[in-house]
Tab-separated table of C-alpha atoms in Angstrom:
chain	number	residue	atom	x	y	z
A	1	UNK	CA	6.948	-2.478	-20.961
A	2	UNK	CA	8.404	1.604	-21.184
A	3	UNK	CA	12.222	0.762	-20.176
A	4	UNK	CA	13.162	3.600	-17.063
A	5	UNK	CA	16.156	5.987	-18.525
A	6	UNK	CA	17.359	8.722	-15.982
A	7	UNK	CA	18.501	11.281	-17.758
A	8	UNK	CA	22.194	11.730	-17.967
A	9	UNK	CA	22.452	14.888	-15.869
A	10	UNK	CA	19.807	17.082	-14.072
A	11	UNK	CA	20.075	20.887	-13.685
A	12	UNK	CA	18.396	23.428	-11.805
A	13	UNK	CA	15.576	24.354	-13.569
A	14	UNK	CA	16.271	27.896	-13.822
A	15	UNK	CA	18.598	29.744	-11.475
A	16	UNK	CA	16.654	32.511	-10.869
A	17	UNK	CA	13.267	31.153	-10.676
A	18	UNK	CA	12.752	31.320	-6.892
A	19	UNK	CA	13.522	35.129	-7.011
A	20	UNK	CA	11.388	35.360	-9.941
A	21	UNK	CA	8.378	33.611	-9.201
A	22	UNK	CA	6.193	33.565	-5.702
A	23	UNK	CA	4.549	30.062	-4.723
A	24	UNK	CA	1.225	28.858	-6.092
A	25	UNK	CA	-1.181	26.309	-4.220
A	26	UNK	CA	-3.586	24.565	-5.369
A	27	UNK	CA	-7.243	26.272	-5.081
A	28	UNK	CA	-9.408	25.136	-3.087
A	29	UNK	CA	-13.237	24.228	-3.666
A	30	UNK	CA	-14.724	27.659	-1.449
A	31	UNK	CA	-15.821	26.406	2.335
A	32	UNK	CA	-19.827	26.991	1.912
A	33	UNK	CA	-19.271	24.849	-1.052
A	34	UNK	CA	-17.668	22.163	-0.399
A	35	UNK	CA	-18.884	21.576	2.933
A	36	UNK	CA	-21.724	20.130	1.572
A	37	UNK	CA	-20.204	17.446	0.081
A	38	UNK	CA	-17.513	14.872	0.264
A	39	UNK	CA	-15.906	15.611	-2.584
A	40	UNK	CA	-12.316	16.136	-2.752
A	41	UNK	CA	-11.348	20.187	-1.683
A	42	UNK	CA	-8.053	20.801	-3.310
A	43	UNK	CA	-8.177	22.068	-7.429
A	44	UNK	CA	-5.786	21.667	-9.963
A	45	UNK	CA	-3.147	24.518	-11.317
A	46	UNK	CA	-3.090	24.693	-15.540
A	47	UNK	CA	0.385	22.905	-16.184
A	48	UNK	CA	1.999	26.213	-17.408
A	49	UNK	CA	0.931	27.602	-13.853
A	50	UNK	CA	3.438	24.539	-12.659
A	51	UNK	CA	5.644	24.322	-14.397
A	52	UNK	CA	6.446	28.197	-13.380
A	53	UNK	CA	6.333	26.660	-9.683
A	54	UNK	CA	8.960	24.194	-10.949
A	55	UNK	CA	11.035	27.140	-11.748
A	56	UNK	CA	11.258	27.605	-8.354
A	57	UNK	CA	13.346	24.587	-7.353
A	58	UNK	CA	16.855	26.385	-6.807
A	59	UNK	CA	20.710	25.148	-7.071
A	60	UNK	CA	21.126	24.202	-3.417
A	61	UNK	CA	23.798	21.534	-4.059
A	62	UNK	CA	22.490	18.711	-1.464
A	63	UNK	CA	19.051	18.172	-2.136
A	64	UNK	CA	17.303	17.910	1.138
A	65	UNK	CA	14.339	17.598	-0.066
A	66	UNK	CA	15.052	13.629	-1.250
A	67	UNK	CA	18.272	13.056	1.645
A	68	UNK	CA	16.418	13.789	4.220
A	69	UNK	CA	12.605	15.166	3.267
A	70	UNK	CA	11.102	12.148	1.863
A	71	UNK	CA	10.498	8.737	2.676
A	72	UNK	CA	11.265	6.994	-0.432
A	73	UNK	CA	13.566	9.152	-2.007
A	74	UNK	CA	11.357	10.648	-4.543
A	75	UNK	CA	14.062	13.041	-7.135
A	76	UNK	CA	12.498	15.969	-6.784
A	77	UNK	CA	14.971	18.185	-8.554
A	78	UNK	CA	14.806	16.071	-11.561
A	79	UNK	CA	11.801	15.824	-12.071
A	80	UNK	CA	10.981	19.692	-11.432
A	81	UNK	CA	13.963	20.506	-13.887
A	82	UNK	CA	11.795	18.203	-16.345
A	83	UNK	CA	8.097	19.808	-15.660
A	84	UNK	CA	9.926	23.064	-16.124
A	85	UNK	CA	11.307	22.144	-19.643
A	86	UNK	CA	7.986	20.477	-20.009
A	87	UNK	CA	9.058	17.079	-19.907
A	88	UNK	CA	5.952	15.786	-18.450
A	89	UNK	CA	6.659	12.016	-19.488
A	90	UNK	CA	10.493	11.923	-18.517
A	91	UNK	CA	9.174	13.663	-15.110
A	92	UNK	CA	5.942	10.764	-14.091
A	93	UNK	CA	9.179	8.232	-15.275
A	94	UNK	CA	11.086	9.814	-12.813
A	95	UNK	CA	8.462	10.044	-10.143
A	96	UNK	CA	7.241	6.141	-10.497
A	97	UNK	CA	11.017	5.284	-10.245
A	98	UNK	CA	10.523	5.745	-6.752
A	99	UNK	CA	7.012	5.972	-5.855
A	100	UNK	CA	3.962	3.459	-6.533
A	101	UNK	CA	1.272	5.658	-5.588
A	102	UNK	CA	1.884	9.617	-6.291
A	103	UNK	CA	-1.727	10.331	-6.875
A	104	UNK	CA	-1.897	9.372	-3.830
A	105	UNK	CA	0.633	10.860	-1.911
A	106	UNK	CA	0.394	14.071	-4.157
A	107	UNK	CA	-2.939	14.551	-1.900
A	108	UNK	CA	-2.773	13.141	1.662
A	109	UNK	CA	1.343	13.321	2.440
A	110	UNK	CA	1.792	16.397	4.840
A	111	UNK	CA	5.197	16.555	2.369
A	112	UNK	CA	8.163	16.746	4.783
A	113	UNK	CA	10.053	17.135	2.181
A	114	UNK	CA	8.676	20.896	1.295
A	115	UNK	CA	9.775	20.856	5.484
A	116	UNK	CA	13.343	20.212	4.484
A	117	UNK	CA	13.606	22.751	1.113
A	118	UNK	CA	16.869	24.527	1.754
A	119	UNK	CA	14.480	27.621	0.037
A	120	UNK	CA	12.262	26.911	3.034
A	121	UNK	CA	14.830	28.445	5.019
A	122	UNK	CA	13.740	32.321	3.994
A	123	UNK	CA	11.538	31.735	1.349
A	124	UNK	CA	7.756	29.304	1.220
A	125	UNK	CA	9.030	26.614	0.145
A	126	UNK	CA	8.704	24.619	-3.690
A	127	UNK	CA	5.277	23.306	-4.331
A	128	UNK	CA	6.448	19.912	-4.181
A	129	UNK	CA	3.180	17.771	-3.181
A	130	UNK	CA	1.602	20.037	-5.934
A	131	UNK	CA	4.231	19.368	-8.533
A	132	UNK	CA	4.434	15.278	-7.886
A	133	UNK	CA	0.166	15.110	-7.775
A	134	UNK	CA	0.134	17.237	-11.682
A	135	UNK	CA	2.452	15.059	-12.934
A	136	UNK	CA	1.339	11.695	-12.047
A	137	UNK	CA	-2.912	13.176	-13.018
A	138	UNK	CA	-1.086	14.231	-16.422
A	139	UNK	CA	0.237	11.068	-16.506
A	140	UNK	CA	-3.420	9.351	-16.581
A	141	UNK	CA	-5.197	11.885	-18.453
A	142	UNK	CA	-2.778	11.566	-21.811
A	143	UNK	CA	-2.882	7.502	-21.295
A	144	UNK	CA	1.070	7.277	-20.235
A	145	UNK	CA	0.505	5.341	-17.031
A	146	UNK	CA	-0.008	1.523	-18.213
A	147	UNK	CA	-0.182	-1.866	-16.740
A	148	UNK	CA	3.274	-3.271	-16.292
A	149	UNK	CA	2.432	-6.898	-16.504
A	150	UNK	CA	5.496	-9.296	-15.589
A	151	UNK	CA	7.508	-10.921	-18.937
A	152	UNK	CA	8.763	-13.941	-17.246
A	153	UNK	CA	6.976	-15.810	-14.191
A	154	UNK	CA	8.740	-16.641	-11.677
A	155	UNK	CA	6.688	-19.782	-9.958
A	156	UNK	CA	6.586	-18.587	-6.563
A	157	UNK	CA	3.838	-17.204	-4.706
A	158	UNK	CA	3.570	-14.669	-1.987
A	159	UNK	CA	0.797	-13.786	0.178
A	160	UNK	CA	0.421	-10.555	1.250
A	161	UNK	CA	-2.193	-10.017	4.999
A	162	UNK	CA	-3.112	-6.176	4.590
A	163	UNK	CA	-3.843	-4.211	1.459
A	164	UNK	CA	-2.899	-0.689	2.973
A	165	UNK	CA	-0.337	1.052	0.879
A	166	UNK	CA	2.805	-0.797	2.539
A	167	UNK	CA	1.011	-4.085	1.237
A	168	UNK	CA	-0.179	-2.725	-1.626
A	169	UNK	CA	3.180	-1.176	-2.858
A	170	UNK	CA	4.806	-4.659	-1.913
A	171	UNK	CA	1.923	-6.370	-3.771
A	172	UNK	CA	2.840	-4.600	-7.222
A	173	UNK	CA	6.855	-4.494	-6.444
A	174	UNK	CA	6.665	-8.170	-6.455
A	175	UNK	CA	4.024	-8.842	-9.003
A	176	UNK	CA	5.805	-6.534	-11.517
A	177	UNK	CA	9.056	-9.400	-10.457
A	178	UNK	CA	6.850	-11.386	-12.074
A	179	UNK	CA	6.202	-13.489	-8.704
A	180	UNK	CA	2.062	-14.733	-8.590
A	181	UNK	CA	0.399	-12.280	-5.621
A	182	UNK	CA	-2.799	-12.830	-3.509
A	183	UNK	CA	-3.210	-10.350	-1.393
A	184	UNK	CA	-5.383	-10.731	1.596
A	185	UNK	CA	-8.274	-8.278	2.866
A	186	UNK	CA	-10.121	-8.583	5.673
A	187	UNK	CA	-12.312	-5.741	4.940
A	188	UNK	CA	-14.674	-5.690	2.682
A	189	UNK	CA	-12.929	-3.556	-0.297
A	190	UNK	CA	-9.261	-2.891	-0.891
A	191	UNK	CA	-7.153	-0.477	0.183
A	192	UNK	CA	-6.871	-0.277	4.184
A	193	UNK	CA	-6.388	2.651	5.712
A	194	UNK	CA	-6.709	4.690	1.862
A	195	UNK	CA	-9.881	2.974	1.512
A	196	UNK	CA	-11.706	3.501	5.171
A	197	UNK	CA	-9.851	5.578	7.076
A	198	UNK	CA	-8.764	8.644	4.797
A	199	UNK	CA	-11.974	10.589	4.405
A	200	UNK	CA	-12.726	11.128	0.685
A	201	UNK	CA	-12.647	14.807	0.767
A	202	UNK	CA	-9.028	14.077	1.267
A	203	UNK	CA	-8.926	10.837	-1.109
A	204	UNK	CA	-11.768	10.264	-3.798
A	205	UNK	CA	-11.511	6.258	-3.690
A	206	UNK	CA	-11.519	5.811	-7.275
A	207	UNK	CA	-8.805	7.189	-7.097
A	208	UNK	CA	-7.582	4.505	-5.613
A	209	UNK	CA	-9.640	2.183	-7.853
A	210	UNK	CA	-7.872	3.154	-10.730
A	211	UNK	CA	-4.406	1.999	-9.541
A	212	UNK	CA	-6.017	-1.495	-8.187
A	213	UNK	CA	-7.368	-2.051	-11.613
A	214	UNK	CA	-3.506	-1.936	-13.197
A	215	UNK	CA	-2.250	-3.973	-10.667
A	216	UNK	CA	-5.164	-6.321	-11.318
A	217	UNK	CA	-4.177	-6.110	-15.094
A	218	UNK	CA	-0.578	-6.389	-13.894
A	219	UNK	CA	-1.705	-10.212	-12.125
A	220	UNK	CA	-2.032	-8.760	-8.997
A	221	UNK	CA	-4.749	-11.110	-6.959
A	222	UNK	CA	-6.937	-9.434	-4.639
A	223	UNK	CA	-9.354	-11.736	-2.227
A	224	UNK	CA	-11.246	-9.461	0.234
A	225	UNK	CA	-13.610	-10.512	3.192
A	226	UNK	CA	-10.985	-12.805	4.625
A	227	UNK	CA	-9.371	-13.032	7.875
A	228	UNK	CA	-5.819	-15.105	7.742
A	229	UNK	CA	-4.906	-16.481	10.806
A	230	UNK	CA	-8.780	-17.227	10.798
A	231	UNK	CA	-10.411	-18.075	7.643
A	232	UNK	CA	-7.097	-19.100	6.421
A	233	UNK	CA	-5.171	-21.071	9.229
A	234	UNK	CA	-1.288	-19.960	9.815
A	235	UNK	CA	-0.504	-23.815	8.473
A	236	UNK	CA	-2.105	-23.163	6.003
A	237	UNK	CA	-0.456	-20.191	4.508
A	238	UNK	CA	2.894	-21.414	5.915
A	239	UNK	CA	2.226	-24.292	3.089
A	240	UNK	CA	0.790	-23.028	0.383
A	241	UNK	CA	3.050	-19.764	-0.683
A	242	UNK	CA	6.715	-19.984	-0.620
A	243	UNK	CA	6.665	-16.132	1.465
A	244	UNK	CA	4.210	-14.568	3.735
A	245	UNK	CA	4.669	-10.364	4.188
A	246	UNK	CA	2.592	-9.188	6.836
A	247	UNK	CA	1.304	-5.188	6.122
A	248	UNK	CA	-1.360	-5.679	8.770
A	249	UNK	CA	-1.212	-1.698	9.863
A	250	UNK	CA	-1.658	-0.817	13.336
A	251	UNK	CA	-4.920	-0.615	14.223
A	252	UNK	CA	-5.573	-0.953	17.731
A	253	UNK	CA	-6.674	2.416	18.667
A	254	UNK	CA	-5.568	3.833	22.044
A	255	UNK	CA	-9.201	4.126	24.604
A	256	UNK	CA	-9.075	7.065	27.328
A	257	UNK	CA	-10.031	4.901	30.382
A	258	UNK	CA	-11.490	7.731	32.487
A	259	UNK	CA	-15.123	7.330	34.871
A	260	UNK	CA	-17.869	7.481	32.476
A	261	UNK	CA	-16.040	5.419	29.236
A	262	UNK	CA	-19.385	2.478	29.098
A	263	UNK	CA	-21.587	5.969	28.166
A	264	UNK	CA	-23.225	5.872	24.646
A	265	UNK	CA	-22.347	8.193	22.245
A	266	UNK	CA	-18.757	7.888	22.891
A	267	UNK	CA	-16.337	6.175	19.938
A	268	UNK	CA	-13.207	5.572	18.733
A	269	UNK	CA	-12.705	7.877	15.920
A	270	UNK	CA	-11.613	5.341	13.021
A	271	UNK	CA	-14.853	3.834	14.022
A	272	UNK	CA	-17.134	7.067	13.106
A	273	UNK	CA	-14.574	7.566	9.902
A	274	UNK	CA	-15.133	4.127	8.070
A	275	UNK	CA	-18.720	4.258	8.454
A	276	UNK	CA	-18.951	7.701	6.714
A	277	UNK	CA	-16.771	6.175	4.282
A	278	UNK	CA	-18.869	3.206	3.683
A	279	UNK	CA	-21.707	5.522	3.643
A	280	UNK	CA	-20.464	7.601	0.470
A	281	UNK	CA	-19.438	3.894	-1.113
A	282	UNK	CA	-23.385	3.141	-1.363
A	283	UNK	CA	-23.275	0.879	2.129
A	284	UNK	CA	-26.124	1.074	3.694
A	285	UNK	CA	-25.468	1.218	8.112
A	286	UNK	CA	-27.782	-0.223	10.843
A	287	UNK	CA	-29.808	2.101	12.804
A	288	UNK	CA	-28.711	0.878	15.878
A	289	UNK	CA	-24.534	0.852	14.169
A	290	UNK	CA	-24.685	4.529	13.179
A	291	UNK	CA	-22.363	7.093	14.202
A	292	UNK	CA	-23.977	10.441	13.425
A	293	UNK	CA	-22.386	13.902	13.962
A	294	UNK	CA	-26.216	15.285	12.684
A	295	UNK	CA	-28.023	17.986	14.413
A	296	UNK	CA	-25.130	17.297	17.779
A	297	UNK	CA	-22.547	19.572	19.769
A	298	UNK	CA	-19.490	16.969	19.073
A	299	UNK	CA	-15.929	16.647	21.059
A	300	UNK	CA	-13.098	15.293	19.138
A	301	UNK	CA	-10.498	14.419	21.722
A	302	UNK	CA	-6.680	14.745	20.432
A	303	UNK	CA	-5.195	17.079	17.493
A	304	UNK	CA	-3.798	14.967	14.810
A	305	UNK	CA	-4.792	14.185	11.276
A	306	UNK	CA	-7.339	11.408	12.295
A	307	UNK	CA	-8.906	13.977	14.932
A	308	UNK	CA	-8.960	16.910	12.252
A	309	UNK	CA	-10.822	13.677	9.663
A	310	UNK	CA	-13.164	13.730	12.481
A	311	UNK	CA	-13.666	17.556	12.673
A	312	UNK	CA	-14.126	18.093	8.885
A	313	UNK	CA	-16.604	14.549	8.665
A	314	UNK	CA	-18.494	15.951	11.053
A	315	UNK	CA	-18.770	19.738	10.148
A	316	UNK	CA	-20.244	18.178	6.875
A	317	UNK	CA	-22.848	15.739	8.559
A	318	UNK	CA	-24.577	18.866	9.786
A	319	UNK	CA	-22.808	18.963	13.772
A	320	UNK	CA	-24.453	21.746	15.380
A	321	UNK	CA	-21.312	22.522	17.331
A	322	UNK	CA	-17.272	21.001	17.535
A	323	UNK	CA	-14.856	21.481	20.049
A	324	UNK	CA	-11.202	19.504	19.864
A	325	UNK	CA	-8.867	19.835	22.386
A	326	UNK	CA	-5.566	18.440	22.716
A	327	UNK	CA	-3.507	17.441	25.914
A	328	UNK	CA	-0.280	18.867	24.649
A	329	UNK	CA	0.557	22.865	24.372
A	330	UNK	CA	-0.006	24.916	21.297
A	331	UNK	CA	2.149	24.867	18.977
A	332	UNK	CA	4.088	27.993	17.979
A	333	UNK	CA	3.546	30.008	14.708
A	334	UNK	CA	7.036	30.066	13.353
A	335	UNK	CA	9.578	27.191	14.588
A	336	UNK	CA	11.480	27.393	17.908
A	337	UNK	CA	15.168	27.670	18.119
A	338	UNK	CA	15.274	24.035	19.055
A	339	UNK	CA	13.750	23.243	15.973
A	340	UNK	CA	15.766	23.904	13.243
A	341	UNK	CA	15.344	23.395	9.258
A	342	UNK	CA	15.670	20.765	8.349
A	343	UNK	CA	13.653	19.001	10.889
A	344	UNK	CA	10.036	18.086	10.759
A	345	UNK	CA	8.277	22.089	12.254
A	346	UNK	CA	6.723	21.966	15.097
A	347	UNK	CA	4.581	24.536	14.254
A	348	UNK	CA	0.618	25.061	14.358
A	349	UNK	CA	-1.027	24.141	11.384
A	350	UNK	CA	-4.760	24.852	10.105
A	351	UNK	CA	-5.882	21.914	8.651
A	352	UNK	CA	-8.745	22.398	5.760
A	353	UNK	CA	-11.377	20.763	7.576
A	354	UNK	CA	-10.220	23.327	10.607
A	355	UNK	CA	-10.687	26.212	8.172
A	356	UNK	CA	-14.129	24.740	7.690
A	357	UNK	CA	-15.083	25.763	11.720
A	358	UNK	CA	-14.433	24.121	14.893
A	359	UNK	CA	-13.138	25.705	18.299
A	360	UNK	CA	-9.773	24.327	18.962
A	361	UNK	CA	-8.324	24.228	23.016
A	362	UNK	CA	-4.440	23.066	23.647
A	363	UNK	CA	-3.183	22.088	27.466
A	364	UNK	CA	-6.730	20.639	28.177
A	365	UNK	CA	-6.690	17.272	30.559
A	366	UNK	CA	-10.175	15.131	30.474
A	367	UNK	CA	-10.841	13.885	33.751
A	368	UNK	CA	-14.732	12.654	33.683
A	369	UNK	CA	-17.436	11.751	30.669
A	370	UNK	CA	-21.047	12.529	32.384
A	371	UNK	CA	-23.988	11.643	31.071
A	372	UNK	CA	-27.827	11.254	31.160
A	373	UNK	CA	-29.702	8.329	30.996
A	374	UNK	CA	-26.418	6.455	29.483
A	375	UNK	CA	-25.933	8.877	27.088
A	376	UNK	CA	-22.748	11.093	27.110
A	377	UNK	CA	-23.852	14.688	27.391
A	378	UNK	CA	-20.705	16.318	29.487
A	379	UNK	CA	-16.909	16.141	29.924
A	380	UNK	CA	-15.162	17.097	33.015
A	381	UNK	CA	-12.000	18.869	32.309
A	382	UNK	CA	-9.070	20.567	33.600
A	383	UNK	CA	-6.616	22.916	31.783
A	384	UNK	CA	-2.637	21.840	32.122
A	385	UNK	CA	0.794	23.851	32.632
A	386	UNK	CA	3.357	22.538	30.691
A	387	UNK	CA	7.190	22.495	32.218
A	388	UNK	CA	10.259	22.369	29.945
A	389	UNK	CA	11.015	19.155	31.727
A	390	UNK	CA	10.178	16.662	34.088
A	391	UNK	CA	11.944	13.687	36.086
A	392	UNK	CA	12.268	11.464	32.290
A	393	UNK	CA	13.916	14.495	30.961
A	394	UNK	CA	10.535	14.927	28.638
A	395	UNK	CA	8.333	18.058	29.143
A	396	UNK	CA	5.789	17.364	31.615
A	397	UNK	CA	2.658	19.229	33.239
A	398	UNK	CA	0.267	20.206	36.398
A	399	UNK	CA	-3.257	20.425	36.561
A	400	UNK	CA	-4.363	24.330	37.469
A	401	UNK	CA	-5.963	24.460	40.630
A	402	UNK	CA	-9.328	25.682	40.285
A	403	UNK	CA	-9.426	25.357	36.203
A	404	UNK	CA	-11.951	22.798	35.828
A	405	UNK	CA	-14.482	23.290	33.453
A	406	UNK	CA	-17.214	21.578	31.441
A	407	UNK	CA	-18.089	21.061	27.453
A	408	UNK	CA	-21.592	19.763	26.529
A	409	UNK	CA	-21.126	16.933	23.958
A	410	UNK	CA	-23.663	14.899	22.390
A	411	UNK	CA	-20.917	13.264	20.711
A	412	UNK	CA	-17.307	12.270	21.552
A	413	UNK	CA	-14.946	10.470	19.380
A	414	UNK	CA	-11.212	9.934	20.569
A	415	UNK	CA	-8.385	10.189	18.111
A	416	UNK	CA	-5.743	9.353	20.662
A	417	UNK	CA	-3.768	7.681	17.918
A	418	UNK	CA	-2.984	4.030	17.731
A	419	UNK	CA	-1.187	1.058	19.959
A	420	UNK	CA	0.179	-1.246	17.597
A	421	UNK	CA	-1.145	-3.991	15.236
A	422	UNK	CA	-3.895	-6.709	16.261
A	423	UNK	CA	-1.731	-10.272	17.951
A	424	UNK	CA	-4.758	-12.421	16.240
A	425	UNK	CA	-4.984	-15.903	14.948
A	426	UNK	CA	-2.164	-14.769	12.356
A	427	UNK	CA	0.355	-13.042	14.284
A	428	UNK	CA	-0.275	-15.776	17.708
A	429	UNK	CA	-0.461	-18.775	15.253
A	430	UNK	CA	2.808	-18.040	13.310
A	431	UNK	CA	4.599	-17.534	16.398
A	432	UNK	CA	5.822	-14.293	15.557
A	433	UNK	CA	7.842	-12.244	18.016
A	434	UNK	CA	6.501	-8.309	18.994
A	435	UNK	CA	8.718	-5.835	20.508
A	436	UNK	CA	8.193	-3.853	23.595
A	437	UNK	CA	5.307	-1.242	21.924
A	438	UNK	CA	3.529	-4.418	20.026
A	439	UNK	CA	4.622	-3.953	17.152
A	440	UNK	CA	6.185	-7.173	15.122
A	441	UNK	CA	9.666	-7.136	15.237
A	442	UNK	CA	12.150	-7.959	12.349
A	443	UNK	CA	15.501	-7.875	11.625
A	444	UNK	CA	17.493	-6.623	8.644
A	445	UNK	CA	15.415	-7.688	5.301
A	446	UNK	CA	11.932	-7.255	7.209
A	447	UNK	CA	12.197	-10.629	8.461
A	448	UNK	CA	10.826	-12.287	11.653
A	449	UNK	CA	11.729	-14.488	14.144
A	450	UNK	CA	9.622	-17.178	11.534
A	451	UNK	CA	12.152	-18.086	8.201
A	452	UNK	CA	9.954	-16.992	5.386
A	453	UNK	CA	7.832	-14.689	6.923
A	454	UNK	CA	8.032	-10.528	6.437
A	455	UNK	CA	6.371	-7.499	7.784
A	456	UNK	CA	6.518	-3.864	6.750
A	457	UNK	CA	4.100	-0.566	7.316
A	458	UNK	CA	2.507	-0.089	10.120
A	459	UNK	CA	2.736	-3.087	11.803
A	460	UNK	CA	5.714	-3.023	11.972
A	461	UNK	CA	6.696	0.852	12.607
A	462	UNK	CA	3.817	1.377	14.488
A	463	UNK	CA	1.056	3.973	13.006
A	464	UNK	CA	2.927	6.338	10.756
A	465	UNK	CA	3.163	8.060	7.511
A	466	UNK	CA	1.216	6.663	4.068
A	467	UNK	CA	4.419	7.891	2.708
A	468	UNK	CA	6.617	5.728	5.491
A	469	UNK	CA	4.252	2.856	4.642
A	470	UNK	CA	5.052	2.520	1.506
A	471	UNK	CA	8.306	2.676	1.351
A	472	UNK	CA	8.223	0.130	3.674
A	473	UNK	CA	5.890	-1.917	1.377
A	474	UNK	CA	8.535	-1.379	-1.171
A	475	UNK	CA	11.544	-2.281	0.860
A	476	UNK	CA	9.841	-5.604	2.171
A	477	UNK	CA	9.795	-6.301	-1.671
A	478	UNK	CA	12.606	-6.506	-2.579
A	479	UNK	CA	14.416	-8.186	0.267
A	480	UNK	CA	10.975	-11.329	-0.318
A	481	UNK	CA	12.374	-10.926	-4.097
A	482	UNK	CA	15.957	-10.936	-3.328
A	483	UNK	CA	14.829	-14.010	-0.240
A	484	UNK	CA	12.421	-15.973	-3.299
A	485	UNK	CA	15.536	-15.851	-5.897
A	486	UNK	CA	18.392	-17.109	-3.630
A	487	UNK	CA	20.112	-13.936	-4.272
A	488	UNK	CA	20.979	-13.625	-0.602
A	489	UNK	CA	22.099	-16.107	1.869
A	490	UNK	CA	19.041	-15.889	4.544
């Protein structure tokens, strides 16, 4: 294992860089080309132009990108400094010191670090996500990224339930600490939300497989098709392993229980996205189970990232019309006065999927699904008017009289977020306590109510960002290690 050494002191790369250079984003494949396949949309910049982007990092004193914006606390000023000075390998060491999977966050993270960049007060922020991705991809190309197996084994065994970003981050950290780690995944492939929840045009799956191969060589074992709690009893897991870490995600989708919900052609967004990722992997979907947008009028209910992914997937499948509706009002084009820097900007965001073509409607409430012959054909909707506050002190809405209208739809995709993790045989069998929202309740150190059992990621946070799940996985791994090695009194 190459020893990691922090630089003695990192300084601003080029004091006037932000004045001399404009922001340059990664180029994207043309819309008319990329909608014909499921390959990645973004391409790469030449290394010399990335070095110039790193020079835009300014001497801001307090790096809000690091201390406020980034959940894993990536050290952006330090790796920017090193990229500018063409010390790419040292930049990679710094990047890996806080983030197990920068090739993933560099592709799919919404970059709260950039929103918190001091430069973004009055200029486009430093292209942090682009620089992060370029660093790690150069590391793979140059052969700098190699397995880092533990030099000594502890003899302790850890079961990790769930192979999403939290579970994988924890598995790699614990494996490198010398523990025997087994990751159990009920799906047929490892990766959780990374494998089946994110379209290939944002994250091709060979990128994930590349990192999984590294982890296997480090000693992490992966068991697929195993529903922990059913295929393996809770008693067996407790008897066999010294610690259990649950990173099962928040997979219970929020439904829309209105008249007509039982009509055919209405599906949860994740069911739709999972099927397409399986097709891309070469799987065959039984015809009677297929959810396809080909030749259909598609309505996506929900304006978040998952809804946007449904738009892009529908476009690639050949939908003839796509409409995305959102109950919330249309965001402003610039930061409102009550949304100051460095908090996350509540402004209108147009994704690459939106660029590919769809109608977007805001302040719309769906009242009823209408159908013919058992299949959905229309949505009965009404327009809303939002007020600043309601009785609870939160924004409230009222229906605008006479604003009712209908939307044609052959396929409706529900992208309304997620409620909480599944409360199945594992959680019930282990008698793990949940909070009022249905998430697994943890104490300090990611401990659940049951000794020796820990939880992290979206099953604790509720549905959140991949980068937050990675952060939780790393923190939980440190807590599990302390528990196993007796370094703290649990």
